[in-house]
Amino acid sequence: MEYQNIIVETLDTGVGLIRFNRPKALNALSPELMEEMAHALAAFDADEKVGAMVLTGNERAFAAGADIKAMANAGMVDMLTNDIIAKWEYIHSVAKPIIAAVSGYCLGGGCELAMSCDMIIASETAQFGQPEINLGIIPGFGGTQRLTRAVGKAITMEMVLAGRFLSAEEALAHGLVNHVYPVEIYLEEALKLAAKIASQAPVAVRLGKEAVNKSFEMTLREGLQFERRVFHMLFATEDQKEGMAAFVEKRKPQWKGR
Ligand code: DAK
């Protein structure tokens, strides 16, 4: 697939980088962009050389939301039956970790997409918001649910009902983002974190992501059982033998992803 709306790069650190590339529209997430993003995520997920991914925009905007111009004239049935929804949903089935590197506007579907990633690294200028209320709608890709889990009911209500933006500093204080860095280095730091993850045992990384995400969907008892089974499973991997042997022999492990 030839990309027109994103720029894709595979780094030699094992990181797959996807940059949104609609700067004039503040990286508004058009159907075409979302289709390309889903395609690139699938390609990185299937690529053995890639261990983690970074999703980013530019300094001014991660993304100012879904493309309002593309949906302004849509009817209820159009929205209900639109197959582009599957392209948005695709991110939730990616097995490898994804880090969102966020600077500037991170609004509406942009904020929801960042929250669908596994971690968020922000620049000092990042602004998070769910301003759909200003358009006469509410969030439609998880904003009311994921934001509430991340920052709590009080702030989410203000964001969803009054369109309040959250600064990077506030987002850090409330646990929405992992780190905040100056705008000059936020992407570099996100790439470093992704490279660190990409250098770990791939099967353990994959199952670690799955286990943490289960905590949002299961009771504590079910989640603990799931974690225990996965923990036992990892003792069937060559990488567990290698990791523990390397520790005992005081050397660096050589992961095989087996
Ligand atoms: N869509 C389309 N174009 C956008 C846009 C957007 N979301 N945001 C900005 N732009 C365009 C502007 O129209 C303008 O284009 P031109 O007029 O130059 O052609 C250009 O980007 C620069 O924007 P401004 O001139 O407005 O720049 P300012 O600095 O004055 O203002 C702003 C920046 C971010 C405050 C403002 O642009 C703004 O309020 N943008 C809209 C933010 C917003 O309301 N976002 C939420 C959109 S609704 C779902 C999946 C996703 C969704 C729902 C369901 N399913 C899978 C079910 C998500 C919905 C949404 O995100």
Short mmCIF file of C-alpha atoms in Angstrom, two decimals, residues 25 60 96 108 113 148 156 195 203 212 237 250:
data_model
loop_
_atom_site.label_atom_id
_atom_site.label_comp_id
_atom_site.label_asym_id
_atom_site.label_seq_id
_atom_site.Cartn_x
_atom_site.Cartn_y
_atom_site.Cartn_z
CA ALA A 25 -5.48 19.92 8.92
CA ARG A 60 1.73 21.34 16.76
CA LYS A 96 3.03 -5.54 20.15
CA GLY A 108 -11.41 13.94 20.23
CA LEU A 113 -6.39 6.93 19.78
CA THR A 148 -12.73 8.04 33.26
CA THR A 156 -13.72 13.50 32.62
CA ALA A 195 13.73 0.59 21.74
CA VAL A 203 6.92 -13.42 23.76
CA VAL A 212 -2.12 -5.77 31.86
CA THR A 237 9.82 -20.73 26.13
CA LYS A 250 26.39 -12.71 34.37
#
